[in-house]
PDB file of C-alpha atoms in Angstrom:
ATOM      1  CA  MET A  19      82.788  72.583  98.298  1.00  0.00           C
ATOM      2  CA  ASN A  20      83.776  73.535  94.726  1.00  0.00           C
ATOM      3  CA  ASP A  21      81.805  77.078  94.350  1.00  0.00           C
ATOM      4  CA  ARG A  22      84.340  80.036  94.027  1.00  0.00           C
ATOM      5  CA  LEU A  23      84.040  82.730  95.999  1.00  0.00           C
ATOM      6  CA  THR A  24      85.283  86.652  94.844  1.00  0.00           C
ATOM      7  CA  VAL A  25      86.922  88.190  98.055  1.00  0.00           C
ATOM      8  CA  LEU A  26      87.046  92.027  97.989  1.00  0.00           C
ATOM      9  CA  TYR A  27      90.113  93.323 100.342  1.00  0.00           C
ATOM     10  CA  ASP A  28      91.209  96.676 100.276  1.00  0.00           C
ATOM     11  CA  ASN A  29      94.545  96.842  98.340  1.00  0.00           C
ATOM     12  CA  ASP A  30      95.879 100.363 100.532  1.00  0.00           C
ATOM     13  CA  CYS A  31      96.317  98.081 103.392  1.00  0.00           C
ATOM     14  CA  GLY A  32      99.478  96.264 103.785  1.00  0.00           C
ATOM     15  CA  ILE A  33      97.780  93.265 106.664  1.00  0.00           C
ATOM     16  CA  CYS A  34      94.994  93.175 103.486  1.00  0.00           C
ATOM     17  CA  LEU A  35      97.490  92.947 101.358  1.00  0.00           C
ATOM     18  CA  GLN A  36      99.730  90.424 102.117  1.00  0.00           C
ATOM     19  CA  THR A  37      96.758  88.161 103.141  1.00  0.00           C
ATOM     20  CA  ALA A  38      95.056  88.545  99.846  1.00  0.00           C
ATOM     21  CA  ARG A  39      98.552  87.558  98.759  1.00  0.00           C
ATOM     22  CA  LEU A  40      98.646  84.871 100.991  1.00  0.00           C
ATOM     23  CA  LEU A  41      95.785  83.303 100.190  1.00  0.00           C
ATOM     24  CA  THR A  42      96.199  83.163  96.129  1.00  0.00           C
ATOM     25  CA  ARG A  43      99.635  80.808  97.168  1.00  0.00           C
ATOM     26  CA  LEU A  44      96.903  78.584  99.752  1.00  0.00           C
ATOM     27  CA  ASP A  45      94.654  78.569  97.365  1.00  0.00           C
ATOM     28  CA  ARG A  46      95.192  75.523  94.995  1.00  0.00           C
ATOM     29  CA  GLY A  47      91.618  74.891  93.774  1.00  0.00           C
ATOM     30  CA  ARG A  48      91.809  78.056  92.542  1.00  0.00           C
ATOM     31  CA  LEU A  49      88.382  78.993  94.201  1.00  0.00           C
ATOM     32  CA  LEU A  50      88.837  82.681  95.565  1.00  0.00           C
ATOM     33  CA  ILE A  51      88.892  85.611  93.140  1.00  0.00           C
ATOM     34  CA  LEU A  52      90.989  87.932  95.388  1.00  0.00           C
ATOM     35  CA  THR A  53      89.500  91.455  94.345  1.00  0.00           C
ATOM     36  CA  PRO A  54      90.917  94.898  95.299  1.00  0.00           C
ATOM     37  CA  LEU A  55      87.340  96.708  96.473  1.00  0.00           C
ATOM     38  CA  GLN A  56      88.751 100.011  94.879  1.00  0.00           C
ATOM     39  CA  SER A  57      88.476  97.991  91.876  1.00  0.00           C
ATOM     40  CA  ALA A  58      85.688  95.924  91.947  1.00  0.00           C
ATOM     41  CA  HIS A  59      82.536  97.020  89.585  1.00  0.00           C
ATOM     42  CA  MET A  60      79.641  94.945  90.969  1.00  0.00           C
ATOM     43  CA  ALA A  61      75.902  96.288  90.804  1.00  0.00           C
ATOM     44  CA  ASP A  62      74.926  95.290  94.174  1.00  0.00           C
ATOM     45  CA  ARG A  63      78.239  95.367  95.651  1.00  0.00           C
ATOM     46  CA  PRO A  64      78.029  97.153  99.485  1.00  0.00           C
ATOM     47  CA  SER A  65      78.839 100.904  99.427  1.00  0.00           C
ATOM     48  CA  ILE A  66      82.556 102.048 100.049  1.00  0.00           C
ATOM     49  CA  ASP A  67      82.588 102.462 103.891  1.00  0.00           C
ATOM     50  CA  GLU A  68      80.997  99.262 104.362  1.00  0.00           C
ATOM     51  CA  LEU A  69      83.861  97.835 102.190  1.00  0.00           C
ATOM     52  CA  LEU A  70      86.983  99.178 103.874  1.00  0.00           C
ATOM     53  CA  SER A  71      85.145  98.407 107.372  1.00  0.00           C
ATOM     54  CA  SER A  72      85.488  94.837 106.704  1.00  0.00           C
ATOM     55  CA  VAL A  73      86.447  91.689 104.091  1.00  0.00           C
ATOM     56  CA  HIS A  74      84.010  91.211 102.136  1.00  0.00           C
ATOM     57  CA  ALA A  75      83.181  87.971 100.406  1.00  0.00           C
ATOM     58  CA  VAL A  76      80.293  86.905  97.756  1.00  0.00           C
ATOM     59  CA  ASP A  77      79.899  83.746  95.859  1.00  0.00           C
ATOM     60  CA  ALA A  78      78.313  83.223  92.714  1.00  0.00           C
ATOM     61  CA  SER A  79      74.777  83.125  93.887  1.00  0.00           C
ATOM     62  CA  GLY A  80      75.036  86.573  95.051  1.00  0.00           C
ATOM     63  CA  ARG A  81      75.207  86.053  98.601  1.00  0.00           C
ATOM     64  CA  TRP A  82      77.215  87.818 100.998  1.00  0.00           C
ATOM     65  CA  TRP A  83      79.596  87.241 103.973  1.00  0.00           C
ATOM     66  CA  VAL A  84      81.670  90.024 106.270  1.00  0.00           C
ATOM     67  CA  GLY A  85      84.363  90.085 108.807  1.00  0.00           C
ATOM     68  CA  ALA A  86      84.625  86.761 110.537  1.00  0.00           C
ATOM     69  CA  ASP A  87      82.102  85.430 108.541  1.00  0.00           C
ATOM     70  CA  ALA A  88      84.114  85.940 105.265  1.00  0.00           C
ATOM     71  CA  VAL A  89      87.060  84.309 106.790  1.00  0.00           C
ATOM     72  CA  VAL A  90      85.054  81.046 107.505  1.00  0.00           C
ATOM     73  CA  GLN A  91      83.722  80.871 103.706  1.00  0.00           C
ATOM     74  CA  ILE A  92      87.238  81.770 102.601  1.00  0.00           C
ATOM     75  CA  ALA A  93      88.676  78.884 105.032  1.00  0.00           C
ATOM     76  CA  GLN A  94      85.952  76.457 103.456  1.00  0.00           C
ATOM     77  CA  ARG A  95      87.484  77.362 100.042  1.00  0.00           C
ATOM     78  CA  VAL A  96      91.194  76.179 100.748  1.00  0.00           C
ATOM     79  CA  SER A  97      92.283  73.203 102.238  1.00  0.00           C
ATOM     80  CA  ALA A  98      95.479  74.661 104.304  1.00  0.00           C
ATOM     81  CA  LEU A  99      92.506  76.879 106.211  1.00  0.00           C
ATOM     82  CA  ARG A 100      90.011  73.730 106.772  1.00  0.00           C
ATOM     83  CA  LEU A 101      90.847  72.895 110.350  1.00  0.00           C
ATOM     84  CA  LEU A 102      89.239  76.874 111.048  1.00  0.00           C
ATOM     85  CA  THR A 103      85.849  75.956 109.809  1.00  0.00           C
ATOM     86  CA  THR A 104      86.122  72.672 112.064  1.00  0.00           C
ATOM     87  CA  LEU A 105      86.731  75.096 115.113  1.00  0.00           C
ATOM     88  CA  ALA A 106      84.316  77.742 114.138  1.00  0.00           C
ATOM     89  CA  SER A 107      81.560  75.014 114.210  1.00  0.00           C
ATOM     90  CA  LEU A 108      82.835  74.434 117.881  1.00  0.00           C
ATOM     91  CA  PRO A 109      79.667  76.323 120.715  1.00  0.00           C
ATOM     92  CA  PHE A 110      80.793  79.880 121.452  1.00  0.00           C
ATOM     93  CA  ALA A 111      83.629  79.686 118.490  1.00  0.00           C
ATOM     94  CA  SER A 112      81.921  82.172 116.144  1.00  0.00           C
ATOM     95  CA  ILE A 113      81.611  84.880 119.015  1.00  0.00           C
ATOM     96  CA  ALA A 114      85.242  84.225 119.399  1.00  0.00           C
ATOM     97  CA  LEU A 115      86.430  84.478 115.911  1.00  0.00           C
ATOM     98  CA  ASP A 116      84.334  87.443 115.446  1.00  0.00           C
ATOM     99  CA  VAL A 117      86.097  89.374 118.330  1.00  0.00           C
ATOM    100  CA  ALA A 118      89.136  87.991 117.206  1.00  0.00           C
ATOM    101  CA  TYR A 119      88.447  89.490 113.901  1.00  0.00           C
ATOM    102  CA  ARG A 120      87.229  92.812 114.558  1.00  0.00           C
ATOM    103  CA  THR A 121      90.189  93.264 116.873  1.00  0.00           C
ATOM    104  CA  ILE A 122      92.495  92.762 114.303  1.00  0.00           C
ATOM    105  CA  ALA A 123      90.640  94.812 111.266  1.00  0.00           C
ATOM    106  CA  ARG A 124      90.499  97.422 113.946  1.00  0.00           C
ATOM    107  CA  ASN A 125      93.986  98.048 115.233  1.00  0.00           C
ATOM    108  CA  ARG A 126      95.550  96.859 111.002  1.00  0.00           C
ATOM    109  CA  GLN A 127      97.026 100.372 110.699  1.00  0.00           C
ATOM    110  CA  VAL A 128      98.851  99.421 113.976  1.00  0.00           C
ATOM    111  CA  LEU A 129      99.508  95.990 113.337  1.00  0.00           C
ATOM    112  CA  SER A 130     100.652  96.914 109.624  1.00  0.00           C
ATOM    113  CA  ARG A 131     103.735  99.339 111.083  1.00  0.00           C
ATOM    114  CA  MET A 132     104.347  97.058 113.996  1.00  0.00           C
ATOM    115  CA  LEU A 133     105.026  94.491 110.457  1.00  0.00           C
ATOM    116  CA  GLY A 134     106.921  96.929 109.086  1.00  0.00           C
ATOM    117  CA  ILE A 135     104.228  96.769 105.622  1.00  0.00           C
ATOM    118  CA  LYS A 136     102.134  99.834 104.277  1.00  0.00           C
ATOM    119  CA  ALA A 137      99.981 100.769 106.650  1.00  0.00           C
ATOM    120  CA  CYS A 138      95.976 101.699 105.757  1.00  0.00           C
ATOM    121  CA  GLU A 139      95.374 105.240 104.833  1.00  0.00           C
ATOM    122  CA  ARG A 140      92.231 104.735 106.414  1.00  0.00           C
ATOM    123  CA  SER A 141      91.225 105.723 109.760  1.00  0.00           C
ATOM    124  CA  PRO A 142      90.414 102.792 112.350  1.00  0.00           C
ATOM    125  CA  SER A 143      87.581 104.410 113.460  1.00  0.00           C
ATOM    126  CA  ARG A 144      85.922 103.210 110.880  1.00  0.00           C
ATOM    127  CA  SER A 145      86.819  99.470 110.841  1.00  0.00           C
ATOM    128  CA  ARG A 146      84.656  96.983 112.719  1.00  0.00           C
TER     129      ARG A 146
END
């Protein structure tokens, strides 16, 4: 896969910001365009509340992915994460990945504080 993917992340969330920094280091092929959702100016982007609820990614053709599906798209483009795409193709794996993603997203404020990084300013109830 060689098409670029724009990944919108919450720049006010410690977990999101640290993940974006890690992805920048891992993305040797430079296929990810990591963009803070707060400064993303796209005509067809979801609402700010939707963007704050989960990671969103969009490819060059305008196709959007959200949450765990976006994570799989990211992993397809970052060689160090390709194993995740293989695991995601196993039966019931997509369900487990979605549950894991939602759990992390819902608890990102607590996780940020536990890791000693900037906690999200948004209420965890807004996370999916």
